[in-house]
Short mmCIF file of C-alpha atoms in Angstrom, two decimals:
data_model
loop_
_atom_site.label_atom_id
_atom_site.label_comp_id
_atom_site.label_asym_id
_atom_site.label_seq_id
_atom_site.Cartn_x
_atom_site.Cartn_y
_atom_site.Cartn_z
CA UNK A 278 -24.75 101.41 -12.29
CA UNK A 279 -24.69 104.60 -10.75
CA UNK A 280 -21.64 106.71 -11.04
CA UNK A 281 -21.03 110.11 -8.93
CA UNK A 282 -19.13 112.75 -9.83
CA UNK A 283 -19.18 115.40 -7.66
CA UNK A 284 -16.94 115.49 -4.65
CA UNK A 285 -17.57 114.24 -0.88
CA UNK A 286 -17.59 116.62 2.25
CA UNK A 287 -13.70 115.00 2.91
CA UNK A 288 -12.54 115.79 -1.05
CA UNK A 289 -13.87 119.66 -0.47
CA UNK A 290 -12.61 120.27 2.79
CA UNK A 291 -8.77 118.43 1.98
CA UNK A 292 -8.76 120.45 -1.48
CA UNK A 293 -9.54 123.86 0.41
CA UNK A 294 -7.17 123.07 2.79
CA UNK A 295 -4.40 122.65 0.42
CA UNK A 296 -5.12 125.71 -1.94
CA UNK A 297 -5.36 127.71 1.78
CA UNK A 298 -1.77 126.12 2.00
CA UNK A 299 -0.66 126.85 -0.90
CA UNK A 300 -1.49 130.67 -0.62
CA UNK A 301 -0.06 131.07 2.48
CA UNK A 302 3.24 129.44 1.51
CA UNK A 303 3.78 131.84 -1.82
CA UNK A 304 2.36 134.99 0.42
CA UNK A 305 5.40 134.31 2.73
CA UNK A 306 7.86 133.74 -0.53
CA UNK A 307 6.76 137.32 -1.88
CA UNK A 308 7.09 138.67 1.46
CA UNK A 309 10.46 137.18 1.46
CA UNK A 310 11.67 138.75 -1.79
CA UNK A 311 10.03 142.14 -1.02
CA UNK A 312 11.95 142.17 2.22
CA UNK A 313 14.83 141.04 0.69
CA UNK A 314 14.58 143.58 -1.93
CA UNK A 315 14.33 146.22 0.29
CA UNK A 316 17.61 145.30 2.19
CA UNK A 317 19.98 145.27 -1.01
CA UNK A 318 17.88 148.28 -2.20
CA UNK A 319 19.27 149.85 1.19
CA UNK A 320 22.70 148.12 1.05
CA UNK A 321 23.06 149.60 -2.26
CA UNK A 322 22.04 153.08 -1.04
CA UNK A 323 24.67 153.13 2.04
CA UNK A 324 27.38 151.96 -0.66
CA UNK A 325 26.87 154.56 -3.02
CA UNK A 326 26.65 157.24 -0.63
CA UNK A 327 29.82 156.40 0.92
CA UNK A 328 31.85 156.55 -2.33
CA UNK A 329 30.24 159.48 -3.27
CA UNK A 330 30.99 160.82 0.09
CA UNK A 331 34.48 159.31 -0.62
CA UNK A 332 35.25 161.22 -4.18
CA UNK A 333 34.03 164.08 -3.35
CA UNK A 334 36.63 164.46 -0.36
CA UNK A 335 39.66 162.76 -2.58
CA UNK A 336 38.84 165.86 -4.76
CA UNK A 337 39.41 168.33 -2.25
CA UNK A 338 41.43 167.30 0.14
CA UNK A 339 43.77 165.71 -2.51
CA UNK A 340 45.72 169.56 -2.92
CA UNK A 341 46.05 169.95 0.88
CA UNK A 342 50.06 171.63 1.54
CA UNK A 343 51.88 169.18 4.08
CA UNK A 344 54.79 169.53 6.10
CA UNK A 345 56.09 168.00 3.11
CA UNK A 346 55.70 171.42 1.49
CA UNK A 347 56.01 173.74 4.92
CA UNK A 348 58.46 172.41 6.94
CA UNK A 349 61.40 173.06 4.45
CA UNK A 350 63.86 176.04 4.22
CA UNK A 351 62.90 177.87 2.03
CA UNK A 352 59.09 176.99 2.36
CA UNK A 353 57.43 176.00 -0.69
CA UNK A 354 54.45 176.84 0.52
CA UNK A 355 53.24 180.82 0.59
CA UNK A 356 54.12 182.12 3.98
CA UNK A 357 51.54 181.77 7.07
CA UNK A 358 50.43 177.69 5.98
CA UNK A 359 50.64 175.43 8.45
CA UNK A 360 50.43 171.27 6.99
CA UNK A 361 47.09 169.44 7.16
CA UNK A 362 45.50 168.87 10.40
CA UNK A 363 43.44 165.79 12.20
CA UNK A 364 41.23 167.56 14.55
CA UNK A 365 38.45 166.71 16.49
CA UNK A 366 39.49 163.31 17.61
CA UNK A 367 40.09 161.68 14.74
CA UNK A 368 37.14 163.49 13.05
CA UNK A 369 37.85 166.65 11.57
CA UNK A 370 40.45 168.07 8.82
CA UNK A 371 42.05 171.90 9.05
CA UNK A 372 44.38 172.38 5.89
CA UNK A 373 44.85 174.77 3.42
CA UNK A 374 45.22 174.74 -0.29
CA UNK A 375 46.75 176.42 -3.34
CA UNK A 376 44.45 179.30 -5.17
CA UNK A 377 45.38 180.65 -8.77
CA UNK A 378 46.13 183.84 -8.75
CA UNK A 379 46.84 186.36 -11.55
CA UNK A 380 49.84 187.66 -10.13
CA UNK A 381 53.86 186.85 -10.77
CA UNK A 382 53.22 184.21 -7.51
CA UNK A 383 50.81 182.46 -9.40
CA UNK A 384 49.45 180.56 -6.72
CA UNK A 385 48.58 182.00 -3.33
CA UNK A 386 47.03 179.88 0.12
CA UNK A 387 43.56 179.84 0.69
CA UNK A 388 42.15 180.39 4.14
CA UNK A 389 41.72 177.53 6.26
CA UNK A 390 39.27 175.02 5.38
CA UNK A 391 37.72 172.71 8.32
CA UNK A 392 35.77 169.63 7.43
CA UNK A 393 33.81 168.75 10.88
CA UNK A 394 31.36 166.22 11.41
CA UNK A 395 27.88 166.53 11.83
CA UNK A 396 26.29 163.35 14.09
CA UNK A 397 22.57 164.27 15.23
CA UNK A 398 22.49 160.38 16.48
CA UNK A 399 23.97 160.79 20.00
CA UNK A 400 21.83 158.37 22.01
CA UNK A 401 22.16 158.40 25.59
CA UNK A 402 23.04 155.31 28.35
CA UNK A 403 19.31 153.66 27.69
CA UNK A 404 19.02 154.51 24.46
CA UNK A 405 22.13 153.91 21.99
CA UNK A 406 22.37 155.67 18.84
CA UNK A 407 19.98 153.51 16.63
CA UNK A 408 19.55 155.27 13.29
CA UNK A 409 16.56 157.02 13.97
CA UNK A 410 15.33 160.38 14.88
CA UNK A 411 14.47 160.56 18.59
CA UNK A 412 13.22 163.12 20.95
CA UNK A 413 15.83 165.91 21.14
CA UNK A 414 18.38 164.47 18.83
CA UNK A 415 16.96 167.23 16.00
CA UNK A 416 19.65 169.96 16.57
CA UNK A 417 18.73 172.06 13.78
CA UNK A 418 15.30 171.67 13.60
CA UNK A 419 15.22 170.51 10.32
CA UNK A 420 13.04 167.63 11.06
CA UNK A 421 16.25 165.39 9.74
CA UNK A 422 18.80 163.00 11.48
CA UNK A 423 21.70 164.81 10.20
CA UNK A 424 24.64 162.50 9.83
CA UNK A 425 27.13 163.83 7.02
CA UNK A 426 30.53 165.59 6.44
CA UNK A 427 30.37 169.40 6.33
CA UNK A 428 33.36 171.86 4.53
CA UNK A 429 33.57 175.17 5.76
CA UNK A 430 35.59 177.76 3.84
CA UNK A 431 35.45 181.12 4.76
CA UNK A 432 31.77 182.21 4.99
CA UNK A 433 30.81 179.49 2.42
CA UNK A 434 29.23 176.14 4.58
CA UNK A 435 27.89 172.86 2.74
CA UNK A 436 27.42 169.44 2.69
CA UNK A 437 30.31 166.90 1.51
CA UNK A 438 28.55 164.22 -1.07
CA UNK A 439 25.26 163.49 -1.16
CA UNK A 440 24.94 161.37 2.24
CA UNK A 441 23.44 161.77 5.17
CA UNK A 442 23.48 158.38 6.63
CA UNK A 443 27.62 158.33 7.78
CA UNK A 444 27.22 156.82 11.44
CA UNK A 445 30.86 157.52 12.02
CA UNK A 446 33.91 158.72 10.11
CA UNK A 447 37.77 158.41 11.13
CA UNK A 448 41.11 160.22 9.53
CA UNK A 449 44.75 159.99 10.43
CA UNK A 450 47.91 160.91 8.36
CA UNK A 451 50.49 158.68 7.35
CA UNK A 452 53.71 158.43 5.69
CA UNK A 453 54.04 157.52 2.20
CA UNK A 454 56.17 154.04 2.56
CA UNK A 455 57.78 154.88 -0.62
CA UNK A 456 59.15 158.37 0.62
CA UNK A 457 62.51 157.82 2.42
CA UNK A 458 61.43 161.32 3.77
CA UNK A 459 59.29 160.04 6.20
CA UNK A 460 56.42 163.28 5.76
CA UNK A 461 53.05 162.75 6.28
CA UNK A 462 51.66 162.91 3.10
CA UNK A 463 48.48 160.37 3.26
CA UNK A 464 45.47 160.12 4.61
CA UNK A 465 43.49 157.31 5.51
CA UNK A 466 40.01 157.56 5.72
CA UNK A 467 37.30 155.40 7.36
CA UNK A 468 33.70 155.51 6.61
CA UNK A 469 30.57 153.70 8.28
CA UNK A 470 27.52 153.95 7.07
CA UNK A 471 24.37 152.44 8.89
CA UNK A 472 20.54 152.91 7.67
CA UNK A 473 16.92 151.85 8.76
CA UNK A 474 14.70 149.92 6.07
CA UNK A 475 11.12 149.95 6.06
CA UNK A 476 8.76 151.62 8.45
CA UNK A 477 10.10 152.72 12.38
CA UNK A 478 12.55 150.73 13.58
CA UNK A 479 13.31 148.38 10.40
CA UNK A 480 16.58 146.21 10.22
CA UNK A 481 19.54 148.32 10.55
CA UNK A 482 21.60 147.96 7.64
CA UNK A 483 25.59 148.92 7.77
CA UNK A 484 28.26 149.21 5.77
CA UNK A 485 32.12 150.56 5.48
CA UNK A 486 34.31 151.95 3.33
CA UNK A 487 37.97 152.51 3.95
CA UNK A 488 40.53 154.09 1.45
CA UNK A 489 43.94 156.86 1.39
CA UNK A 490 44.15 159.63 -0.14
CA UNK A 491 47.55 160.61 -1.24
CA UNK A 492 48.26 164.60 -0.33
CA UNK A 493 49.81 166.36 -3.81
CA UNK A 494 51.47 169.46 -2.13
#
């Protein structure tokens, strides 16, 4: 008796249709995980920066005076302070804060210190702000969407934390519940973060981060 073993036309063709499966279905799997990847890689970037962004202001905002400290007879604070400000809608800061000095005072005021911020993302009616750098937008010409917290003291300008992804940023002052004084000596801070993954205009990735800050002087 004859016996065959090679394969028939059918065998080959079903066999190369299933390997051709087969590929495909694990090219889209590690497509999956790359993309997914690259979205907590992102998530995980936006986080970060926002704390950062976060510390770095609890650090030196944390000394502003408040009314607390300037609305009193006699002032504490040196003459000429005024109590922390919310400016700009919501999105600016003007307060001052105690300097060391190496005189009987001790302590003296610093000038005033403004913390502004910087959105190059403005968007228009057709186009909303999207995370990405488009025509016009580049203010500075730094070839950069600038989106970040800047402190300005004096002469001396610079970038708060190490962010520049903050798609929008809110402060107001409070009162500290536990004060039966009633002063405004919080503030609460809001912070969004939004970034692009991937190539042009990738999924837009977002994330918050909320917190107060309680105001020593």
């Amino acid at each position: 008796m004859k016996r065959n073993f090679g394969m028939t036309l059918i065998e080959i063709t079903i066999s190369a249709g299933l390997l051709s499966i087969i590929s495909i279905l694990g090219f889209l799997a590690l497509q999956s995980s790359v993309k997914s990847s690259s979205l907590a890689f992102a998530q995980n970037q936006i986080d970060s920066a926002l704390r950062d962004t976060f510390n770095e202001l609890t650090n030196i905002v944390k000394q502003a005076y408040t009314s607390l400290s300037t609305d009193v007879t006699p002032p504490i604070a040196p003459q000429g302070v005024e109590p922390i400000q919310v400016i700009n809608e919501g999105r600016g800061l003007r307060f001052y804060i105690p300097v060391r000095v190496n005189t009987p005072a001790f302590f003296q005021s610093s000038g005033p210190i403004l913390i502004t911020y910087e959105n190059e993302d403005i968007g228009n009616e057709t186009n909303p702000p999207n995370g990405i750098l488009d025509p016009g937008e580049d203010t500075n010409n730094d070839g950069v969407l600038n989106r970040r917290l800047i402190i300005q003291q004096g002469n001396t300008t610079r970038v708060i934390g190490s962010t520049n992804c903050i798609s929008d940023v809110r402060f107001e002052l409070l009162s500290d519940r536990s004060d039966t004084s009633n002063q405004l000596t919080v503030l609460y801070v809001y912070l969004e973060g939004t970034m692009r993954t991937g190539p042009g205009e990738g999924p837009l990735i977002r994330s918050e981060l909320s917190g107060t800050i309680k105001l020593e002087n």
